[in-house]
Every structure is written in structure tokens, then in C-alpha cells.
Coordinates of C-alpha atoms in Angstrom, one line a residue:
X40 CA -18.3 1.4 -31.2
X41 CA -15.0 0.1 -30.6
X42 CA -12.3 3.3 -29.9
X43 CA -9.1 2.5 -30.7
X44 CA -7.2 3.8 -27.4
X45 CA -4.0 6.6 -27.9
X46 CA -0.1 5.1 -26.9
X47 CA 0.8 7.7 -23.9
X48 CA 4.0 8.9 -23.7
X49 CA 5.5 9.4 -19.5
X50 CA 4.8 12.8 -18.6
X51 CA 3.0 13.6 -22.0
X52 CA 4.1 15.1 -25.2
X53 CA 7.6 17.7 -25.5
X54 CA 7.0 20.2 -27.4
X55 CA 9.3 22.9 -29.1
X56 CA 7.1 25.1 -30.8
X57 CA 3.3 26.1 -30.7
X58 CA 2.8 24.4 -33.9
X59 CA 3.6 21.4 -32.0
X60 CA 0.2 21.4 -30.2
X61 CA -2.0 21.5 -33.2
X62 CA -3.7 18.6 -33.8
X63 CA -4.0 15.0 -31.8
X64 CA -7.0 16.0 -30.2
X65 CA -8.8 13.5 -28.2
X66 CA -12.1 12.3 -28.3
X67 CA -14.9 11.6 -25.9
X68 CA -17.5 9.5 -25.5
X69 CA -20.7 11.8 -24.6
X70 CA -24.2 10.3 -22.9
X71 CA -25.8 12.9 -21.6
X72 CA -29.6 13.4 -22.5
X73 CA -30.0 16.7 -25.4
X74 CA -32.6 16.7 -24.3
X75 CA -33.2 13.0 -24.4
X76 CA -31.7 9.8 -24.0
X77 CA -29.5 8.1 -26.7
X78 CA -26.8 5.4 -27.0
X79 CA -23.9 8.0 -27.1
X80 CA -21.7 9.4 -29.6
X81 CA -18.4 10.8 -29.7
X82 CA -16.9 14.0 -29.4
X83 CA -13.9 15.0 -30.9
X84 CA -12.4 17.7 -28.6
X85 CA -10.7 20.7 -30.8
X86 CA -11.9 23.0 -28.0
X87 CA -8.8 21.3 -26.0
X88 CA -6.0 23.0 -28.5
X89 CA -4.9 26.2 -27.2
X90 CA -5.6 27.4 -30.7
X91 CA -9.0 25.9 -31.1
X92 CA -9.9 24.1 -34.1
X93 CA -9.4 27.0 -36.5
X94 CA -5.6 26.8 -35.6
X95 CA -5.7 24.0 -38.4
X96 CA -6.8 25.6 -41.0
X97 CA -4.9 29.0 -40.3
X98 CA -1.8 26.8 -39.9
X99 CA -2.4 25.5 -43.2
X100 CA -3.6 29.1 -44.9
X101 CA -0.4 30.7 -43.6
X102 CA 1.8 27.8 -44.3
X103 CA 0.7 27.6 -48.4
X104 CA 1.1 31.4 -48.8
X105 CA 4.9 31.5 -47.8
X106 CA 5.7 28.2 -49.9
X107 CA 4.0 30.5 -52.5
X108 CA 6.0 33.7 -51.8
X109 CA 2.4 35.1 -51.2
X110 CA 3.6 36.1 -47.7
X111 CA 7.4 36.5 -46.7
X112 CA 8.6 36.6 -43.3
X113 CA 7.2 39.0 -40.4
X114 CA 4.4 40.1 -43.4
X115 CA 0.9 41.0 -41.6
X116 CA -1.8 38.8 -42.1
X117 CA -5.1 40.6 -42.3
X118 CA -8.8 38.5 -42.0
X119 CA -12.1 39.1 -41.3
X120 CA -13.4 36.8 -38.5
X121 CA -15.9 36.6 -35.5
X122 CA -14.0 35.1 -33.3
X123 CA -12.8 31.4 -33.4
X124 CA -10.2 31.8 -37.0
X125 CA -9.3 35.0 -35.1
X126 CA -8.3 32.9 -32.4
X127 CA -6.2 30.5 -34.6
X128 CA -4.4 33.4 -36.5
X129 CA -3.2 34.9 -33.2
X130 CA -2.3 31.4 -32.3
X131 CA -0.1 30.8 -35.4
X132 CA 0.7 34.8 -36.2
X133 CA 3.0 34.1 -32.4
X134 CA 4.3 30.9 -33.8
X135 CA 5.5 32.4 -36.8
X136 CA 6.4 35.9 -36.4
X137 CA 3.8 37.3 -38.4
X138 CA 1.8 40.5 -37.1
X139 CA -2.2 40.1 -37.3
X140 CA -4.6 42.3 -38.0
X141 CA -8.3 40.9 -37.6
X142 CA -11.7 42.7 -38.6
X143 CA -14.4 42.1 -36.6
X144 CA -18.0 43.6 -36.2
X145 CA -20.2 45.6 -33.0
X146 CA -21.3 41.8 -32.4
X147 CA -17.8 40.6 -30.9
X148 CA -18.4 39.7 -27.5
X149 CA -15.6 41.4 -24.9
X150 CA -13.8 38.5 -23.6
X151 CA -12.7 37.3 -27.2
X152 CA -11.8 41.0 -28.2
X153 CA -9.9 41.3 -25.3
X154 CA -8.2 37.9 -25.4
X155 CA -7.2 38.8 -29.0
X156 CA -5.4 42.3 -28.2
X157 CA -3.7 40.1 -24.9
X158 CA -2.1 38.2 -28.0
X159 CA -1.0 41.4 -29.7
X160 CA -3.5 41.1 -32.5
X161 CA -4.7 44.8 -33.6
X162 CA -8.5 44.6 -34.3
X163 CA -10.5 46.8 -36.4
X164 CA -14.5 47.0 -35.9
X165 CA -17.4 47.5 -38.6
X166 CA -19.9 49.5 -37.0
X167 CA -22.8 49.0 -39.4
X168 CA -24.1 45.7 -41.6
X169 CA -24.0 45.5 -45.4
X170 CA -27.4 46.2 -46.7
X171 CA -27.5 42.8 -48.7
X172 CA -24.6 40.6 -47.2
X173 CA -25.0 41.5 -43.4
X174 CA -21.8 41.4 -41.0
X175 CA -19.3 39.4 -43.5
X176 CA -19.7 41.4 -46.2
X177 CA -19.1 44.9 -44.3
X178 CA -16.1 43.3 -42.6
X179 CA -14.9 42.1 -46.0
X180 CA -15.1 45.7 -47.4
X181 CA -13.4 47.0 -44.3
X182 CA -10.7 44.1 -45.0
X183 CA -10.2 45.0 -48.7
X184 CA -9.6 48.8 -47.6
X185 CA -6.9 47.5 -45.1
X186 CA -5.1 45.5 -47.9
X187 CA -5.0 48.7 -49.9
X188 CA -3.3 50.5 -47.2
X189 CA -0.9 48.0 -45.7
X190 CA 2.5 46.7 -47.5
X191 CA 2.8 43.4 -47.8
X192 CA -0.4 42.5 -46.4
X193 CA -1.6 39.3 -46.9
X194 CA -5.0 38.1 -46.8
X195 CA -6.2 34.6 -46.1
X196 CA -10.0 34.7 -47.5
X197 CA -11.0 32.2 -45.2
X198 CA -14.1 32.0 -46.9
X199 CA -12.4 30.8 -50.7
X200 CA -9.4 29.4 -49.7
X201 CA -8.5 25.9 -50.9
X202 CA -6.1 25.8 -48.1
X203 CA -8.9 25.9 -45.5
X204 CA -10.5 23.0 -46.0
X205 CA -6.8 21.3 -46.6
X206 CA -6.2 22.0 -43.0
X207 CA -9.1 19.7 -41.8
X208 CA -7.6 16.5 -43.9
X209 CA -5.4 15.5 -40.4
X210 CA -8.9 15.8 -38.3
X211 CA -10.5 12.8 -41.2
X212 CA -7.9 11.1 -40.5
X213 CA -7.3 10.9 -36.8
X214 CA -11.0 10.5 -36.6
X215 CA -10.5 7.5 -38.6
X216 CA -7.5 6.0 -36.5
X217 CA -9.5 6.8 -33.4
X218 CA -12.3 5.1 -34.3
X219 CA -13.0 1.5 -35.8
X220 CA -16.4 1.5 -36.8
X221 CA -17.9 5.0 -38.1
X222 CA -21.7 5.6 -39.5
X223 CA -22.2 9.1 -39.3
X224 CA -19.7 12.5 -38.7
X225 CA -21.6 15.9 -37.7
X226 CA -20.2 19.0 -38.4
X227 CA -21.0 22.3 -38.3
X228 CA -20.9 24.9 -41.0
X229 CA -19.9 28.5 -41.3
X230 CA -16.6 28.6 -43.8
X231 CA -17.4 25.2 -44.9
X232 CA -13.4 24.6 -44.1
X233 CA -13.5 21.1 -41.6
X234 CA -16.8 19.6 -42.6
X235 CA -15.3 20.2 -46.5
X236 CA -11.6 18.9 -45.3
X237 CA -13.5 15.6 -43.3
X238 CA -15.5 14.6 -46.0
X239 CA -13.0 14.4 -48.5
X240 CA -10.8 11.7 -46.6
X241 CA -13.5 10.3 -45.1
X242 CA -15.0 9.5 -49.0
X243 CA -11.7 8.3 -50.3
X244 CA -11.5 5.6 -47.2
X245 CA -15.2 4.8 -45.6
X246 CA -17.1 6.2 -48.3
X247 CA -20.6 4.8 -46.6
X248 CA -20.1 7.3 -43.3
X249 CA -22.7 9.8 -43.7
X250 CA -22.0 13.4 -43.1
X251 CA -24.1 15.8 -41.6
X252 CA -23.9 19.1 -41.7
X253 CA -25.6 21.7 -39.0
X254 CA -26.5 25.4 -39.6
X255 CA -27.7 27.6 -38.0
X256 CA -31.4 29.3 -38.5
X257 CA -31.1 32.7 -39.9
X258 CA -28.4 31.7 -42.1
X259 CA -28.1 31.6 -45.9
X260 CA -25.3 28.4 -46.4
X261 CA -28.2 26.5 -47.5
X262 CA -30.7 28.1 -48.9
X263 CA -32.3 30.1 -46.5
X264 CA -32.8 33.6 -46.4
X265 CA -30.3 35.4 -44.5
X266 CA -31.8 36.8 -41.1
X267 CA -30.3 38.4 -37.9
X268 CA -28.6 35.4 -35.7
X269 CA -27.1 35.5 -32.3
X270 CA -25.2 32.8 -32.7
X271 CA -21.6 33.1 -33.9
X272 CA -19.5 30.4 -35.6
X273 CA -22.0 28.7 -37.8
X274 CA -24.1 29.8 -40.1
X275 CA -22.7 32.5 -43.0
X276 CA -25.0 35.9 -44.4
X277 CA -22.7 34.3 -47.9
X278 CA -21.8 31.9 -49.6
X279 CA -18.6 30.2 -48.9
X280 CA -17.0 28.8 -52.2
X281 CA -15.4 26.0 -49.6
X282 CA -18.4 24.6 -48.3
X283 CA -18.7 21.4 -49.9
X284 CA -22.4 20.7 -50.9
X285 CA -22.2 17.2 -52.1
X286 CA -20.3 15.8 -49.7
X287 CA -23.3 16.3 -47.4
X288 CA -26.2 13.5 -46.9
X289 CA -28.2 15.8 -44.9
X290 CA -28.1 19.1 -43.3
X291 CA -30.3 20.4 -39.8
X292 CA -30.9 24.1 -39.1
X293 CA -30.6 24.8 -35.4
X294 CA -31.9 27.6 -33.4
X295 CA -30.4 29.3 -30.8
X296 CA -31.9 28.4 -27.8
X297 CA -31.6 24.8 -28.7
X298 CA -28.2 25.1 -29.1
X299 CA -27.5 27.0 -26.0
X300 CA -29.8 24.3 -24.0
X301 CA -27.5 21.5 -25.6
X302 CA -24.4 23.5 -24.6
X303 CA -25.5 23.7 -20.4
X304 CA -26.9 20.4 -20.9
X305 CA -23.0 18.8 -21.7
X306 CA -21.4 21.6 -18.9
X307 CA -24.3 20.1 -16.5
X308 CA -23.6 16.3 -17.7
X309 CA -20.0 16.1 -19.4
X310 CA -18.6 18.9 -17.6
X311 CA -17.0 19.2 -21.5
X312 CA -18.9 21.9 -23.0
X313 CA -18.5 24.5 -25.7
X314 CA -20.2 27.6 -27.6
X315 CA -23.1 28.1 -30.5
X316 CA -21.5 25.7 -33.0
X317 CA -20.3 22.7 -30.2
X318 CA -24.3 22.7 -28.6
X319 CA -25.5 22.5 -32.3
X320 CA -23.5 19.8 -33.6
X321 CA -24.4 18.0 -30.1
X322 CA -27.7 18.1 -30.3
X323 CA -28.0 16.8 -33.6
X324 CA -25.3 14.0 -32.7
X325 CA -27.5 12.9 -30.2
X326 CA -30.3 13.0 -32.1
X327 CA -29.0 10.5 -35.0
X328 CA -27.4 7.5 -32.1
X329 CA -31.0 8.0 -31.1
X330 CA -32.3 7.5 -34.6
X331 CA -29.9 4.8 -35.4
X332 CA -29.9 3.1 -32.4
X333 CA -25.7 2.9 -32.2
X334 CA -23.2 5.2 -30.5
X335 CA -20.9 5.1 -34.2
X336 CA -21.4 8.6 -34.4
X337 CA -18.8 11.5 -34.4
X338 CA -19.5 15.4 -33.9
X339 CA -16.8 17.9 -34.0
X340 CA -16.9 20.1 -30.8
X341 CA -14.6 23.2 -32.7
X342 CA -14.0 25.1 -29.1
X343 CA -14.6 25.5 -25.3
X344 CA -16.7 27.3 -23.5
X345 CA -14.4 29.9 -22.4
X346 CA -15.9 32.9 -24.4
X347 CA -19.4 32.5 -23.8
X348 CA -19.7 33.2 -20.5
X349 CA -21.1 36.6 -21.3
X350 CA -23.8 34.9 -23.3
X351 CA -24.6 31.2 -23.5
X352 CA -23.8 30.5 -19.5
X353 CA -24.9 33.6 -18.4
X354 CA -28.7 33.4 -17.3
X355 CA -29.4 37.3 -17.9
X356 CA -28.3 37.1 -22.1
X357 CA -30.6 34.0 -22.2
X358 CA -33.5 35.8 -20.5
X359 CA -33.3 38.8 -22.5
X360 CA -32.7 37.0 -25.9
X361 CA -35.8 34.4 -24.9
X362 CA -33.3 31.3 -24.7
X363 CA -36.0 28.7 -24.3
X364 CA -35.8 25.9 -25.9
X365 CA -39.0 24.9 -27.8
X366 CA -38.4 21.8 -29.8
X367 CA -36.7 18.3 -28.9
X368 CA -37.2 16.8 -32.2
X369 CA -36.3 18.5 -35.8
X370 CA -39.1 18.8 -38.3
X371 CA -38.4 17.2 -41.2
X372 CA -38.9 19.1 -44.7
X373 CA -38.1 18.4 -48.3
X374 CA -36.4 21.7 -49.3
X375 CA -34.9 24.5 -47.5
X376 CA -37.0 26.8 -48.4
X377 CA -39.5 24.7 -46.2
X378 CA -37.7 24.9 -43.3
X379 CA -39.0 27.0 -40.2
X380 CA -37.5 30.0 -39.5
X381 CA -37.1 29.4 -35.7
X382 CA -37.4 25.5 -35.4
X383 CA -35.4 22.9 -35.3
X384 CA -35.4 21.5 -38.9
X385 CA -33.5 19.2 -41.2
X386 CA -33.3 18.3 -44.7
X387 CA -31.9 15.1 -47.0
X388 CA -32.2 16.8 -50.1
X389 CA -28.5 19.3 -50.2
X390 CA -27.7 21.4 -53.0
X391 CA -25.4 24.6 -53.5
X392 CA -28.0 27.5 -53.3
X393 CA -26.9 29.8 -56.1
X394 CA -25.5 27.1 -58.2
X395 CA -22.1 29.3 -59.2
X396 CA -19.9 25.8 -59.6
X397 CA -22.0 24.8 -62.8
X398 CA -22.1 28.9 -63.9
X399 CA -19.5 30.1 -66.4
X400 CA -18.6 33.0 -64.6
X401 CA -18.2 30.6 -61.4
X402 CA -19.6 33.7 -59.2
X403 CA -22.4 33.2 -56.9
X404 CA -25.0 35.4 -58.5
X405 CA -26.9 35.9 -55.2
X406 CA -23.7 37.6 -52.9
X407 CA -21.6 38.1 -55.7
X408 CA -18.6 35.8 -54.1
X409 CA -16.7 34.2 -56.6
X410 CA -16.2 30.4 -56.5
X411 CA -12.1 30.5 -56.2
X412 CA -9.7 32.7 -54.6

């Protein structure tokens, strides 16, 4: 595939604000085996943003509510997250002079919980699952308390929020500027934000690039029912009203231990590496040059690896969890409630689960999450 290569300022880019580094990110081209050989693909590098990749979308979250009046100046901002939007609120609660207040759960590993209160973000933890919607839907009670309790507050809802995916438009189109020819774009899902925001400009201007979306096993986005995961990022206990379901061509459950493989696999190979969601949307890059014979293949890496030293690099977690990878090809199955529950797996056939965008209520009748904000 022919790259088309980025005009470099001497010295690099000035800039006066944080805001200022959001965006622009580069990409890489990526051979490494996962766990084979393949022609390459390319790896678009949001890990390298000091916000990560969720800066976009909080950018754009924040930004809409004060053109709306929704949030006036130095209001709190108040989300549930487990980790990367947490990041990417901090990131942009500094840049615009808005305190943060993030929910999280028991599952938060220490290094992001403690990068989070270095960046003067107060976080509150759920102790205990829901019953029926697991983690997100005892952090969303937990956020709904705090929004009752705090002046001003405003709340993003990640999860519903139009302006999510809006954020992701920029990363469609400086994938398309970066590269010239373009088959196939893997994302992966959890919100449903970038891989919704991609495929809308990627339709309106190369509307044969197929996207592909990766989730994780254990998780309910597509049908699946919703089991304890490890893996943070990707995959959802609920069912995101942003996650675009016909923009997808096909989507691949991935489990953790392939993911985590993929992940020391690019650190070994690439030294460019990431967490749960980058090793995921790897592997199955690497997977489709192999099946289509062509390095015109995109995957979004959304971070670094910098917060998963306590589990994905550390050799202990991955013994204790049984981090052995058991699968180098995905089994292929006609619906997802086919799909293994511990395999690699994939599926052409992609449909909203609870069908709440054709209901008149337009409420998900199996998590109760409306379809709009």
C-alpha cells in the first residue's frame, strides 16, 4: 500500500495548549508474526497522544456541552470509566479548567488509579457488580447518585453520546490522507465511539473499505451473553446506543490470552505495543493481510502499554489467569450465539442485539439503556 508520507516541520510541532496535541497521530507499518506471518498492515498509533485516543472523543463530549450551556466554566465533569476515557477526561478536564470526578470499579488496576489522582482527578470505586449489567451498570448507578449530589455536574454518558463518536470523524480522515489505497479498517469495540466515528467518513468517501469490528469474549456488544472478562477497554456488559451495527462487515470475538500473546508479540517485534484492546485489533489485522494477501489494512492501536505492566507484561498475572494462547486461527460461525465462549471466533452476519433502534420506545429491552442521550 502506498503511505502517503507527513510534511515535517524543523524541530517539530509548537504548541500552546494541550488541545494542541490531540490528533495527527502517526501510523506504522507492523510485520511481526501474530502469531504468523502476513504481508503487514498498519497501525495507527493513538497510544502516542499524551491523552490516548479517548482524548478525542472527551474533547469533543466536553466541547458540545459548553456550546450547549450544558456545562459552564470550571463545572465538574463526572463519568464512569475503566480506564482509557478516564485518561482523556483528566487530559482535557487540565486543558480546560474543569474538575473531574471518575467512577471506576474494584477491577482498576493501581498504576491507572494512581496516574488519575497524579492528574487531580477524584475517583470514586463500586465495590460490588450489578446483578444483571455487571461493572457498568453499578458504576452508572454510583454516577447517577454523584450527579444528584453535585451542583453543576455534568455528565458525558460516554456510552449514548452523539458527541463520542463525532470525535472519531478527524481519525477517518487522517487515516484516509495517510493512506492511498485502503481495504479493510479494524477497530475495537467497547463504547462503540471510534469504530462508529471511522465508519461514517470512511462510507461517505471509500465506501468499499470494509470495517471490522473486534470484541472481546465474555462480552454482550454483540450478542453474546455477558460473562466475567479480564480484559478492560473492549467489550461492554451493555449495550452502547453509539455502537454502530451496520457499519460493520464483520465482527471477531477475542480472548484474553490471544490478545495478551499479540500484545508481547508487537513489544518483542515492533517494540510498539499496547493493552487488551491494541493486541486484539492486532491480531485480527494480521489475520485479514494474511487472508487477503495485501498489507491495505488499518487497525487502530487506542493506547500504549504503559498500564499494563501489572498485568499483560507481567509473567505472574498471566500464569495465574492461565494466559496461554490456544488458537491461531478464528473459528468461523454464522451467528453469535454460535460463537465459543473462550475461542477465537468471528462472524459476517452483524446485527444490533436487542433491536431497540427499530422499537418504539427506542430502549434496549435487554439492559434497559435507552438509544439517545
Amino acid at each position: 500500500m502506498t503511505v502517503a508520507r507527513p510534511v515535517r516541520a524543523p524541530g517539530g510541532a509548537v504548541c500552546a495548549s494541550l488541545l494542541d496535541l490531540v490528533g495527527d497521530t502517526p501510523l506504522l507499518r507492523v510485520d511481526t508474526p501474530l502469531p504468523h506471518r502476513h504481508p503487514g498492515f498498519w497501525a495507527k498509533l493513538e497510544g502516542l497522544s499524551p491523552g490516548t485516543m479517548k482524548a478525542r472523543a472527551a474533547l469533543s463530549m466536553i466541547r458540545g456541552a459548553r456550546e450547549r450551556g450544558e456545562l459552564h466554566p470550571g463545572g465538574t465533569i463526572v463519568e464512569s470509566s475503566s480506564g482509557t476515557l478516564a485518561v482523556g477526561l483528566a487530559f482535557v478536564g487540565a486543558a480546560l479548567g474543569h474538575p473531574v470526578v471518575i467512577v471506576a470499579d474494584d477491577e482498576l488496576d493501581t498504576m491507572t488509579y494512581r496516574l488519575l489522582l497524579s492528574h487531580h482527578a477524584r475517583v470514586e470505586i463500586v465495590s460490588r457488580p450489578h446483578p444483571v449489567g455487571g461493572w457498568q451498570r453499578a458504576r452508572l448507578e454510583r454516577v447517577h447518585e454523584l450527579i444528584a449530589a453535585i451542583p453543576g455536574v455534568y455528565w458525558p454518558d460516554q456510552y449514548n453520546n452523539p458527541d463520542n463518536p463525532a470525535g472519531y470523524h478527524d481519525l477517518g480522515r487522517e487515516l484516509l490522507a495517510q493512506c492511498a489505497e485502503l481495504d479493510v479498517v479494524v477497530c475495537s469495540v467497547g463504547t462503540g465511539g471510534h469504530s462508529a466515528g471511522i465508519a461514517r467518513v470512511l462510507r461517505e468517501q471509500r465506501p468499499g473499505v470494509r470495517i471490522i469490528g473486534v470484541d472481546a469474549t465474555g462480552s454482550s456488544v454483540f450478542g453474546q451473553p455477558a460473562r466475567k472478562r479480564i480484559m478492560r477497554g473492549l467489550g461492554s456488559s451493555i449495550h452502547p446506543a453509539n455502537i454502530a451495527y451496520t457499519g460493520f462487515d464483520e465482527v471477531h470475538w477475542v480472548p484474553p490470552a490471544e490478545a495478551a500473546d499479540a500484545c508481547r508479540r508487537l513489544a518483542a517485534g515492533s517494540f510498539i505495543s499496547g493493552g487488551w484492546s491494541t493486541g486484539a485489533a492486532a491480531l485480527v489485522a494480521a489475520w485479514s493481510a494474511r487472508e487477503l494477501g495485501t498489507d491495505r489494512v488499518a487497525a487502530v492501536f487506542p493506547d500504549g502499554p504503559q498500564r499494563y505492566w501489572e498485568t499483560i507484561y507481567d509473567d505472574g498475572f498471566c500464569r495465574d489467569h492461565g494466559l496461554v494462547p490456544t488458537c491461531a486461527e478464528p473459528t468461523e460461525v454464522t451467528s453469535p450465539a454460535e460463537a465459543p465462549a473462550d475461542r477465537w471466533s468471528r462472524c459476517a452476519g452483524v446485527a444490533d442485539p436487542c433491536g431497540r433502534r427499530t422499537s418504539p420506545e427506542g430502549q434496549c429491552g435487554v439492559c434497559g439503556e435507552g438509544a439517545t442521550k
